[in-house]
Amino acid sequence: MTENRATGVEGLDLPALEAYFAERVEGFTGPLSARLLSGGRSNLTYLLTAGEYRWVLRRPPLGGLTPSAHDMLREYRIVSALADSGVPVARAVASSDATGPLGVQFAVVEFVDGSVIRTEEELAALDQAQVDACAFALVDVLARLHAVDPAAVGLADFGRPQGYLTRQVRRWYDQWQRVRTAELPDVDALHARLAELCPVESGASIVHGDFRIDNVILDPADPTDIRAVVDWEMAALGDPLADLGLHLAYADPAFAPVLAGSAAATSPRMPAADALIDRYVAATGRGLGVFSFYLGLAYFKIAVIAEGIHARHLQGLTRGEGFDRVGEATAPLAAAGLQALADRTYDGKAVPA
């Protein structure tokens, strides 16, 4: 998509959005201004402003889209459904399919004022007790999400929990075939082992699909107060242990290049996996089953995500800084996935008495 000459905001047509807001957003009088908050690693995220009002708009990247990814209507539906669930989310405002003013799906939510800890430098503002407390608060919110009854919030038809793991293995390998920039035998080997070892689901819940510290908004004065969980485009009804496995895999330093080399999620100051697992098990009452599979699946997923970002960067479709090293993450993440399948440390961990 070329830069919008009228606004200078690439990826947005502000006059068309203003007309759309005038019809659908109560109290809107315009005009809109916008600036890009982030873009290129996943979806493009903009801050929209009109007078004293602020919103956040998310839309897919400018190109290189893969089937089932970047589903803004899916994200909008789940944020709307969770509004009164006890899981902190931004208030849903408006959404559109690809026939709307931008020619692509988008979702708009209210702006949530707070802080997002993305880098190790930003994490350094917290003392160790605050880091630990924030990390445990994240796990508590994840447990709260997994306790929500999908039917009670209107999400009974949001997906099919049965067969979720098999579909994830198949779907991410299909994505790999679409985005890979080079042959990588470890990815093929990891896929084959996951397909061979895939268990029956441990349970069914709403899963976020991308849960880590930089996908939440915190109270700047209290890092244990999570004001909103964001980035829901990979949410589904599925196995909650897949969310936990992904949350732990994001702590691997191999993931750091995906977030420009300095990721709060991968900081050695974050609590060890054992402590986070114990917190989750205590909060949910769940056992871990064959947890080595869930970790292996998590590494598989983020290796493919890293490769997809790298592919878009090579095509000139990313925006912002820090994309030149993302491709370095794919091979180490795939290797870590194979190692996770071989390491049975957490398999069958019991629920505390």
Coordinates of C-alpha atoms in Angstrom, one line a residue:
M1 CA 0.0 0.0 0.0
T2 CA 1.4 3.4 -0.9
E3 CA 1.6 6.3 1.5
N4 CA -1.7 8.2 1.8
R5 CA -0.9 11.6 0.2
A6 CA -3.6 13.4 2.1
T7 CA -2.5 12.3 5.5
G8 CA 1.0 11.0 5.3
V9 CA 0.0 7.9 7.4
E10 CA 0.8 4.8 5.5
G11 CA -1.8 2.1 5.7
L12 CA -4.7 4.5 6.6
D13 CA -7.1 6.6 4.7
L14 CA -8.1 9.1 7.3
P15 CA -10.9 10.9 5.3
A16 CA -12.6 7.5 4.7
L17 CA -12.1 6.6 8.4
E18 CA -13.6 9.9 9.5
A19 CA -16.7 9.2 7.4
Y20 CA -16.9 5.7 8.9
F21 CA -16.5 7.0 12.5
A22 CA -19.1 9.7 11.9
E23 CA -21.7 6.9 11.2
R24 CA -20.7 4.4 13.9
V25 CA -18.8 6.1 16.8
E26 CA -21.1 8.0 19.3
G27 CA -19.9 11.5 19.9
F28 CA -17.4 11.6 17.1
T29 CA -17.0 15.0 15.5
G30 CA -13.5 14.7 13.9
P31 CA -11.2 15.4 12.4
L32 CA -8.9 12.4 13.0
S33 CA -5.2 12.4 13.4
A34 CA -3.1 9.3 13.5
R35 CA 0.4 8.0 14.2
L36 CA 1.8 4.5 13.9
L37 CA 2.5 2.9 17.3
S38 CA 4.0 -0.3 16.0
G39 CA 4.1 -2.3 12.8
G40 CA 5.7 -5.0 10.8
R41 CA 6.2 -7.8 13.3
S42 CA 2.5 -8.6 13.4
N43 CA -0.4 -6.2 12.7
L44 CA -0.1 -2.5 12.3
T45 CA -1.2 -0.5 15.3
Y46 CA -2.2 3.2 15.2
L47 CA -3.2 5.8 17.8
L48 CA -6.1 7.8 16.5
T49 CA -7.0 11.1 18.1
A50 CA -9.9 13.5 17.8
G51 CA -10.0 16.2 20.3
E52 CA -9.9 14.7 23.8
Y53 CA -10.8 11.2 22.5
R54 CA -8.2 8.5 21.7
W55 CA -8.6 5.1 20.1
V56 CA -6.3 2.3 18.9
L57 CA -6.8 0.9 15.5
R58 CA -5.3 -2.4 14.4
R59 CA -5.1 -3.7 10.8
P60 CA -3.1 -6.4 9.0
P61 CA 0.4 -5.8 7.7
L62 CA 0.9 -4.2 4.3
G63 CA 1.6 -7.5 2.6
G64 CA 2.7 -11.1 2.9
L65 CA -0.5 -12.3 4.6
T66 CA -1.0 -15.9 5.5
P67 CA -4.4 -17.6 5.8
S68 CA -6.0 -17.5 9.3
A69 CA -3.5 -14.9 10.5
H70 CA -4.2 -11.2 11.1
D71 CA -7.9 -11.8 11.7
M72 CA -9.1 -8.4 13.0
L73 CA -12.8 -9.4 13.2
R74 CA -11.9 -12.4 15.3
E75 CA -9.9 -10.1 17.6
Y76 CA -12.7 -7.6 17.8
R77 CA -15.2 -10.3 18.7
I78 CA -13.3 -11.7 21.6
V79 CA -12.4 -8.3 23.1
S80 CA -16.1 -7.4 22.9
A81 CA -17.1 -10.7 24.6
L82 CA -14.6 -10.4 27.4
A83 CA -15.7 -6.9 28.4
D84 CA -17.3 -8.0 31.7
S85 CA -15.5 -11.3 32.2
G86 CA -12.9 -10.2 34.8
V87 CA -10.2 -10.4 32.1
P88 CA -8.9 -6.9 31.5
V89 CA -9.4 -5.7 27.9
A90 CA -9.9 -2.4 26.1
R91 CA -13.5 -1.4 25.3
A92 CA -14.5 -2.4 21.8
V93 CA -15.5 0.6 19.6
A94 CA -15.9 -0.4 15.9
S95 CA -14.7 -2.9 13.3
S96 CA -14.9 -3.5 9.6
D97 CA -14.3 -6.3 7.1
A98 CA -12.4 -5.8 3.9
T99 CA -15.3 -4.1 2.2
G100 CA -14.9 -1.1 4.5
P101 CA -13.0 2.1 4.3
L102 CA -9.5 0.6 4.4
G103 CA -10.0 -2.3 2.0
V104 CA -8.8 -4.6 4.8
Q105 CA -10.2 -5.8 8.1
F106 CA -9.6 -3.5 11.1
A107 CA -10.6 -3.2 14.7
V108 CA -10.9 -0.1 16.9
V109 CA -10.8 -0.1 20.7
E110 CA -10.6 2.7 23.3
F111 CA -7.1 3.8 24.2
V112 CA -6.0 2.4 27.5
D113 CA -3.5 4.7 29.3
G114 CA -0.7 2.8 30.9
S115 CA 2.8 1.4 30.3
V116 CA 4.0 -1.5 28.1
I117 CA 7.2 -3.1 29.0
R118 CA 8.8 -4.3 25.8
T119 CA 12.6 -4.2 26.4
E120 CA 15.1 -5.1 29.1
E121 CA 15.8 -1.4 29.5
E122 CA 12.2 -0.7 30.3
L123 CA 12.2 -3.7 32.7
A124 CA 15.2 -2.2 34.5
A125 CA 12.9 0.5 35.9
L126 CA 11.4 -2.2 38.2
D127 CA 13.2 -3.6 41.2
Q128 CA 13.4 -7.4 41.4
A129 CA 10.4 -7.7 43.7
Q130 CA 8.3 -5.8 41.2
V131 CA 9.5 -7.9 38.3
D132 CA 8.6 -11.1 40.1
A133 CA 5.2 -9.7 41.2
C134 CA 4.4 -8.5 37.6
A135 CA 5.3 -11.9 36.2
F136 CA 3.1 -13.7 38.6
A137 CA 0.3 -11.3 37.9
L138 CA 0.6 -12.2 34.3
V139 CA 0.2 -15.9 35.1
D140 CA -2.8 -15.0 37.3
V141 CA -4.5 -13.2 34.4
L142 CA -3.8 -16.1 32.1
A143 CA -5.4 -18.5 34.6
R144 CA -8.4 -16.1 34.9
L145 CA -8.8 -16.2 31.1
H146 CA -8.7 -20.0 31.1
A147 CA -11.4 -20.1 33.7
V148 CA -13.9 -18.1 31.6
D149 CA -16.8 -20.2 30.3
P150 CA -16.9 -19.5 26.6
A151 CA -20.6 -20.1 26.4
A152 CA -21.3 -17.6 29.2
V153 CA -19.6 -14.8 27.2
G154 CA -21.1 -15.7 23.9
L155 CA -18.1 -17.6 22.5
A156 CA -19.5 -21.1 22.4
D157 CA -19.0 -21.2 18.6
F158 CA -15.6 -19.4 18.6
G159 CA -13.9 -22.6 17.6
R160 CA -13.6 -26.3 18.0
P161 CA -11.6 -27.3 21.0
Q162 CA -11.5 -30.9 19.9
G163 CA -8.6 -31.4 17.5
Y164 CA -7.1 -28.0 18.4
L165 CA -3.6 -29.4 18.8
T166 CA -3.6 -31.4 15.6
R167 CA -4.9 -28.4 13.7
Q168 CA -2.2 -26.2 15.2
V169 CA 0.6 -28.6 14.1
R170 CA -0.9 -28.7 10.6
R171 CA -1.6 -25.0 10.4
W172 CA 1.8 -23.7 11.4
Y173 CA 3.5 -26.1 9.1
D174 CA 1.3 -24.8 6.3
Q175 CA 2.4 -21.3 7.3
W176 CA 6.0 -22.4 7.1
Q177 CA 5.6 -23.6 3.5
R178 CA 4.3 -20.2 2.7
V179 CA 6.8 -18.0 4.4
R180 CA 10.1 -19.9 4.5
T181 CA 13.1 -18.1 3.0
A182 CA 15.4 -21.1 3.1
E183 CA 15.3 -24.8 3.8
L184 CA 15.7 -25.6 7.5
P185 CA 15.6 -29.4 8.3
D186 CA 15.0 -28.8 12.0
V187 CA 11.6 -27.2 11.2
D188 CA 10.6 -30.2 9.2
A189 CA 11.9 -32.6 11.9
L190 CA 10.1 -30.7 14.6
H191 CA 6.8 -30.8 12.6
A192 CA 7.2 -34.5 12.1
R193 CA 7.8 -35.2 15.8
L194 CA 4.9 -33.0 16.9
A195 CA 2.5 -34.8 14.4
E196 CA 3.7 -38.1 15.8
L197 CA 3.4 -37.2 19.5
C198 CA 0.3 -35.0 19.4
P199 CA -1.9 -35.9 22.5
V200 CA -5.6 -35.5 23.1
E201 CA -6.3 -32.0 24.4
S202 CA -5.9 -31.6 28.2
G203 CA -9.0 -29.4 28.3
A204 CA -10.8 -26.6 26.6
S205 CA -10.8 -22.8 27.2
I206 CA -10.4 -19.5 25.5
V207 CA -6.7 -19.3 24.6
H208 CA -5.0 -16.0 23.8
G209 CA -2.4 -17.5 21.5
D210 CA 0.3 -14.8 22.0
F211 CA 0.5 -14.1 25.7
R212 CA 3.7 -12.3 27.0
I213 CA 4.6 -9.3 29.0
D214 CA 4.7 -6.8 26.1
N215 CA 1.1 -7.8 25.1
V216 CA -0.4 -6.2 28.2
I217 CA -0.8 -2.7 29.4
L218 CA 0.2 -2.0 33.0
D219 CA -0.6 0.6 35.6
P220 CA 2.6 2.7 35.6
A221 CA 2.4 3.1 39.4
D222 CA 1.7 -0.6 40.0
P223 CA 3.2 -3.2 37.6
T224 CA 1.0 -5.9 39.2
D225 CA -2.1 -4.1 38.0
I226 CA -2.8 -5.3 34.4
R227 CA -5.1 -2.8 32.8
A228 CA -5.6 -4.6 29.5
V229 CA -4.5 -7.6 27.6
V230 CA -4.0 -6.8 23.9
D231 CA -3.2 -8.5 20.6
W232 CA -5.9 -11.1 20.5
E233 CA -5.8 -12.0 16.8
M234 CA -4.6 -15.6 17.4
A235 CA -7.2 -16.3 20.1
A236 CA -9.3 -19.4 19.8
L237 CA -11.1 -22.1 21.8
G238 CA -8.4 -24.6 22.5
D239 CA -6.1 -26.3 24.9
P240 CA -5.1 -23.9 27.7
L241 CA -1.7 -25.6 28.2
A242 CA -0.8 -24.4 24.7
D243 CA -1.0 -20.8 26.1
L244 CA 1.2 -21.7 29.1
G245 CA 3.8 -23.4 26.9
L246 CA 3.9 -20.4 24.6
H247 CA 4.3 -18.0 27.5
L248 CA 7.3 -20.0 28.7
A249 CA 8.9 -20.4 25.3
Y250 CA 8.8 -16.6 24.9
A251 CA 11.3 -16.5 27.8
D252 CA 14.0 -18.2 25.7
P253 CA 16.8 -15.8 24.7
A254 CA 16.5 -17.3 21.2
F255 CA 13.3 -15.2 20.8
A256 CA 15.0 -11.9 21.6
P257 CA 16.0 -11.0 17.9
V258 CA 12.3 -11.1 17.0
L259 CA 11.8 -8.1 19.3
A260 CA 14.8 -6.2 18.1
G261 CA 17.3 -8.0 20.3
S262 CA 16.2 -6.6 23.7
A263 CA 13.0 -8.3 24.9
A264 CA 11.6 -8.0 28.4
A265 CA 10.1 -11.5 28.0
T266 CA 13.6 -13.0 27.6
S267 CA 15.2 -11.1 30.5
P268 CA 17.1 -13.3 33.0
R269 CA 15.4 -11.2 35.7
M270 CA 12.1 -12.8 34.9
P271 CA 11.1 -15.7 37.2
A272 CA 12.2 -19.2 36.3
A273 CA 9.9 -21.6 34.5
D274 CA 9.4 -23.7 37.6
A275 CA 8.0 -20.8 39.6
L276 CA 5.6 -19.7 36.8
I277 CA 4.4 -23.3 36.3
D278 CA 3.8 -23.7 40.0
R279 CA 1.8 -20.4 40.1
Y280 CA -0.3 -21.5 37.1
V281 CA -0.9 -25.0 38.5
A282 CA -1.9 -23.6 41.9
A283 CA -4.2 -21.0 40.3
T284 CA -6.0 -23.4 37.9
G285 CA -5.8 -26.8 39.5
R286 CA -4.6 -28.3 36.2
G287 CA -1.9 -30.9 35.8
L288 CA 0.6 -30.5 33.0
G289 CA 0.1 -33.8 31.1
V290 CA 2.7 -34.2 28.4
F291 CA 4.0 -30.7 28.8
S292 CA 7.1 -31.4 26.6
F293 CA 4.7 -31.5 23.6
Y294 CA 3.2 -28.1 24.5
L295 CA 6.7 -26.5 24.8
G296 CA 7.7 -28.1 21.5
L297 CA 4.6 -26.8 19.8
A298 CA 5.2 -23.3 21.2
Y299 CA 8.7 -23.2 19.8
F300 CA 7.4 -24.5 16.4
K301 CA 4.9 -21.7 16.3
I302 CA 7.2 -18.9 17.2
A303 CA 9.9 -20.2 14.8
V304 CA 7.4 -19.9 12.0
I305 CA 6.2 -16.5 13.2
A306 CA 9.8 -15.3 13.2
E307 CA 10.3 -16.6 9.7
G308 CA 7.2 -14.8 8.5
I309 CA 8.4 -11.5 9.9
H310 CA 11.8 -12.1 8.3
A311 CA 10.1 -12.8 5.0
R312 CA 8.1 -9.6 5.1
H313 CA 11.2 -7.6 6.0
L314 CA 13.0 -9.1 2.9
Q315 CA 10.1 -7.9 0.8
G316 CA 10.2 -4.4 2.3
L317 CA 6.9 -4.7 4.0
T318 CA 7.9 -4.0 7.6
R319 CA 7.9 -0.6 9.2
G320 CA 10.1 0.7 11.9
E321 CA 13.5 -0.4 13.2
G322 CA 15.0 -3.7 14.4
F323 CA 13.9 -6.1 11.7
D324 CA 17.4 -6.9 10.3
R325 CA 18.1 -9.7 12.9
V326 CA 14.7 -11.4 13.1
G327 CA 15.8 -14.1 10.7
E328 CA 18.5 -15.1 13.2
A329 CA 15.8 -16.5 15.5
T330 CA 14.2 -19.1 13.3
A331 CA 16.9 -21.8 13.4
P332 CA 17.6 -21.6 17.2
L333 CA 13.9 -21.7 18.0
A334 CA 13.3 -24.8 15.9
A335 CA 16.3 -26.5 17.6
A336 CA 14.9 -25.5 21.0
G337 CA 11.6 -27.1 20.0
L338 CA 13.3 -30.4 19.3
Q339 CA 15.2 -30.2 22.6
A340 CA 11.9 -29.4 24.4
L341 CA 10.3 -32.6 23.1
A342 CA 13.3 -34.6 24.4
D343 CA 13.2 -33.0 27.8
R344 CA 10.5 -34.5 30.0
T345 CA 11.1 -32.3 33.1
Y346 CA 7.6 -31.0 33.4
D347 CA 5.6 -33.9 32.1
G348 CA 2.9 -35.1 34.4
K349 CA 3.7 -32.4 37.0
A350 CA 1.1 -33.0 39.7
V351 CA -1.4 -30.5 41.1
P352 CA -0.3 -29.4 44.6
A353 CA -2.3 -31.0 47.4

